[in-house]
């Protein structure tokens, strides 16, 4: 059949494109012009990890729970004065604990609302926390429940 040997439209287009490329000539690789003296390694694809097994057999327990944060309440004369006058509990806490942990521990252990926590590191290396309670809660009542006063 004569129509079967006749090249189709796609074949003629492809041949014309190839002829254009031959006439134009092959061009070499273009070199990137560097504008900086420093070379920054390009960011490549970083896939998320897909571990075959757990790196730890059981999850770690938190180091500081509510019972580890508060070591003991302070019952010095000055601490008692703070309880009576400023509605503030004075506690010795773990050195690694922060104000948010101290606040949460006091609220959960002593069942009271905390307004503010101020901390300091004593010269003997222990951390002291001044825990200010809300106005409607009496620090003296909480101290009595704890057993300070």
mmCIF file of C-alpha atoms in Angstrom:
data_model
loop_
_atom_site.group_PDB
_atom_site.id
_atom_site.type_symbol
_atom_site.label_atom_id
_atom_site.label_comp_id
_atom_site.label_asym_id
_atom_site.label_seq_id
_atom_site.Cartn_x
_atom_site.Cartn_y
_atom_site.Cartn_z
ATOM 1 C CA UNK A 1 0.000 0.000 0.000
ATOM 2 C CA UNK A 2 1.354 3.388 -0.988
ATOM 3 C CA UNK A 3 -0.231 5.247 1.981
ATOM 4 C CA UNK A 4 1.530 2.955 4.503
ATOM 5 C CA UNK A 5 5.021 3.906 3.280
ATOM 6 C CA UNK A 6 4.211 7.606 3.063
ATOM 7 C CA UNK A 7 5.589 9.393 6.152
ATOM 8 C CA UNK A 8 2.996 10.887 8.522
ATOM 9 C CA UNK A 9 2.764 14.436 9.843
ATOM 10 C CA UNK A 10 4.638 13.571 13.069
ATOM 11 C CA UNK A 11 7.506 11.972 11.190
ATOM 12 C CA UNK A 12 7.920 14.994 8.872
ATOM 13 C CA UNK A 13 7.831 17.390 11.844
ATOM 14 C CA UNK A 14 10.494 15.343 13.620
ATOM 15 C CA UNK A 15 12.666 15.268 10.475
ATOM 16 C CA UNK A 16 12.316 19.039 10.050
ATOM 17 C CA UNK A 17 13.307 19.608 13.681
ATOM 18 C CA UNK A 18 16.362 17.375 13.303
ATOM 19 C CA UNK A 19 17.363 19.230 10.136
ATOM 20 C CA UNK A 20 17.080 22.555 11.965
ATOM 21 C CA UNK A 21 19.298 21.227 14.758
ATOM 22 C CA UNK A 22 21.895 20.008 12.261
ATOM 23 C CA UNK A 23 21.960 23.393 10.519
ATOM 24 C CA UNK A 24 22.154 25.262 13.844
ATOM 25 C CA UNK A 25 25.030 23.165 15.105
ATOM 26 C CA UNK A 26 25.664 21.480 18.458
ATOM 27 C CA UNK A 27 26.394 23.839 21.300
ATOM 28 C CA UNK A 28 28.653 23.009 24.212
ATOM 29 C CA UNK A 29 27.801 23.093 27.894
ATOM 30 C CA UNK A 30 27.213 26.567 29.312
ATOM 31 C CA UNK A 31 29.388 27.522 32.274
ATOM 32 C CA UNK A 32 27.673 29.121 35.258
ATOM 33 C CA UNK A 33 29.103 32.531 36.014
ATOM 34 C CA UNK A 34 29.952 32.813 39.706
ATOM 35 C CA UNK A 35 29.318 36.177 41.295
ATOM 36 C CA UNK A 36 30.631 35.391 44.770
ATOM 37 C CA UNK A 37 33.979 34.143 46.071
ATOM 38 C CA UNK A 38 32.261 31.776 48.499
ATOM 39 C CA UNK A 39 30.871 28.403 47.475
ATOM 40 C CA UNK A 40 27.657 27.436 49.210
ATOM 41 C CA UNK A 41 26.893 23.746 49.041
ATOM 42 C CA UNK A 42 23.504 23.348 47.342
ATOM 43 C CA UNK A 43 20.644 22.077 49.460
ATOM 44 C CA UNK A 44 19.762 18.587 48.327
ATOM 45 C CA UNK A 45 16.690 16.503 48.999
ATOM 46 C CA UNK A 46 16.496 15.317 52.606
ATOM 47 C CA UNK A 47 13.921 12.602 53.093
ATOM 48 C CA UNK A 48 12.263 11.947 56.459
ATOM 49 C CA UNK A 49 13.596 9.041 58.469
ATOM 50 C CA UNK A 50 11.778 5.727 58.224
ATOM 51 C CA UNK A 51 13.284 3.578 60.987
ATOM 52 C CA UNK A 52 12.889 -0.175 60.812
ATOM 53 C CA UNK A 53 12.836 -0.436 64.624
ATOM 54 C CA UNK A 54 12.654 1.909 67.621
ATOM 55 C CA UNK A 55 15.919 3.432 68.756
ATOM 56 C CA UNK A 56 14.729 3.092 72.375
ATOM 57 C CA UNK A 57 12.738 0.115 73.657
ATOM 58 C CA UNK A 58 10.621 2.174 76.069
ATOM 59 C CA UNK A 59 10.061 5.935 76.207
ATOM 60 C CA UNK A 60 12.013 7.916 78.779
ATOM 61 C CA UNK A 61 10.174 9.077 81.872
ATOM 62 C CA UNK A 62 10.310 12.787 82.638
ATOM 63 C CA UNK A 63 13.205 13.592 84.968
ATOM 64 C CA UNK A 64 11.286 16.147 86.974
ATOM 65 C CA UNK A 65 7.752 15.224 87.934
ATOM 66 C CA UNK A 66 5.715 17.203 90.479
ATOM 67 C CA UNK A 67 7.299 15.296 93.350
ATOM 68 C CA UNK A 68 10.870 15.827 92.134
ATOM 69 C CA UNK A 69 10.474 19.567 91.441
ATOM 70 C CA UNK A 70 9.591 20.590 95.025
ATOM 71 C CA UNK A 71 12.163 19.352 97.530
ATOM 72 C CA UNK A 72 10.849 20.950 100.721
ATOM 73 C CA UNK A 73 9.096 24.055 102.029
ATOM 74 C CA UNK A 74 11.249 26.568 103.871
ATOM 75 C CA UNK A 75 10.181 27.340 107.466
ATOM 76 C CA UNK A 76 12.613 30.073 108.514
ATOM 77 C CA UNK A 77 11.418 33.237 110.292
ATOM 78 C CA UNK A 78 11.764 35.217 107.098
ATOM 79 C CA UNK A 79 9.797 32.587 105.130
ATOM 80 C CA UNK A 80 6.980 32.677 107.717
ATOM 81 C CA UNK A 81 6.926 36.486 107.420
ATOM 82 C CA UNK A 82 6.575 36.122 103.611
ATOM 83 C CA UNK A 83 3.669 33.705 104.125
ATOM 84 C CA UNK A 84 1.855 36.074 106.479
ATOM 85 C CA UNK A 85 2.566 39.435 104.819
ATOM 86 C CA UNK A 86 2.987 38.773 101.082
ATOM 87 C CA UNK A 87 0.727 35.676 100.679
ATOM 88 C CA UNK A 88 3.800 33.850 99.320
ATOM 89 C CA UNK A 89 5.110 30.331 99.917
ATOM 90 C CA UNK A 90 8.882 29.854 100.091
ATOM 91 C CA UNK A 91 10.116 26.513 98.777
ATOM 92 C CA UNK A 92 13.417 24.783 98.069
ATOM 93 C CA UNK A 93 13.125 23.307 94.560
ATOM 94 C CA UNK A 94 15.277 21.287 92.172
ATOM 95 C CA UNK A 95 17.975 23.393 90.519
ATOM 96 C CA UNK A 96 17.029 22.103 87.049
ATOM 97 C CA UNK A 97 13.366 23.081 87.370
ATOM 98 C CA UNK A 98 12.038 26.232 85.722
ATOM 99 C CA UNK A 99 9.269 28.621 86.811
ATOM 100 C CA UNK A 100 6.562 26.929 84.752
ATOM 101 C CA UNK A 101 7.395 23.523 86.255
ATOM 102 C CA UNK A 102 7.411 25.003 89.780
ATOM 103 C CA UNK A 103 4.037 26.678 89.193
ATOM 104 C CA UNK A 104 2.482 23.460 87.852
ATOM 105 C CA UNK A 105 3.911 21.382 90.717
ATOM 106 C CA UNK A 106 2.616 23.775 93.411
ATOM 107 C CA UNK A 107 -0.843 24.011 91.829
ATOM 108 C CA UNK A 108 -1.193 20.236 91.530
ATOM 109 C CA UNK A 109 0.394 19.204 94.835
ATOM 110 C CA UNK A 110 -1.023 21.871 97.136
ATOM 111 C CA UNK A 111 -4.320 22.509 95.272
ATOM 112 C CA UNK A 112 -3.971 26.286 94.974
ATOM 113 C CA UNK A 113 -3.753 28.933 92.248
ATOM 114 C CA UNK A 114 -0.374 30.590 91.640
ATOM 115 C CA UNK A 115 0.004 34.192 90.417
ATOM 116 C CA UNK A 116 3.776 34.471 90.102
ATOM 117 C CA UNK A 117 6.972 32.513 90.758
ATOM 118 C CA UNK A 118 10.288 34.191 91.564
ATOM 119 C CA UNK A 119 13.452 32.134 91.893
ATOM 120 C CA UNK A 120 17.040 32.507 93.019
ATOM 121 C CA UNK A 121 20.042 30.255 93.484
ATOM 122 C CA UNK A 122 21.306 30.332 97.050
ATOM 123 C CA UNK A 123 25.042 30.462 97.856
ATOM 124 C CA UNK A 124 24.875 26.797 98.951
ATOM 125 C CA UNK A 125 23.765 25.879 95.389
ATOM 126 C CA UNK A 126 20.094 25.183 96.104
ATOM 127 C CA UNK A 127 17.284 26.933 94.260
ATOM 128 C CA UNK A 128 14.766 28.884 96.307
ATOM 129 C CA UNK A 129 11.331 29.736 94.885
ATOM 130 C CA UNK A 130 8.969 32.433 96.100
ATOM 131 C CA UNK A 131 5.508 31.293 94.991
ATOM 132 C CA UNK A 132 2.890 34.042 95.182
ATOM 133 C CA UNK A 133 -0.671 32.773 95.566
ATOM 134 C CA UNK A 134 -3.895 34.437 94.344
ATOM 135 C CA UNK A 135 -5.477 36.968 96.698
ATOM 136 C CA UNK A 136 -8.532 34.840 97.510
ATOM 137 C CA UNK A 137 -6.286 31.988 98.731
ATOM 138 C CA UNK A 138 -4.516 32.398 102.032
ATOM 139 C CA UNK A 139 -0.914 31.177 101.999
ATOM 140 C CA UNK A 140 -1.165 30.587 105.768
ATOM 141 C CA UNK A 141 -3.930 27.977 105.192
ATOM 142 C CA UNK A 142 -1.834 26.227 102.546
ATOM 143 C CA UNK A 143 1.216 26.356 104.859
ATOM 144 C CA UNK A 144 -0.864 24.770 107.641
ATOM 145 C CA UNK A 145 -1.973 21.993 105.304
ATOM 146 C CA UNK A 146 1.636 21.366 104.213
ATOM 147 C CA UNK A 147 2.859 21.472 107.812
ATOM 148 C CA UNK A 148 5.161 24.492 107.770
ATOM 149 C CA UNK A 149 3.386 26.539 110.437
#
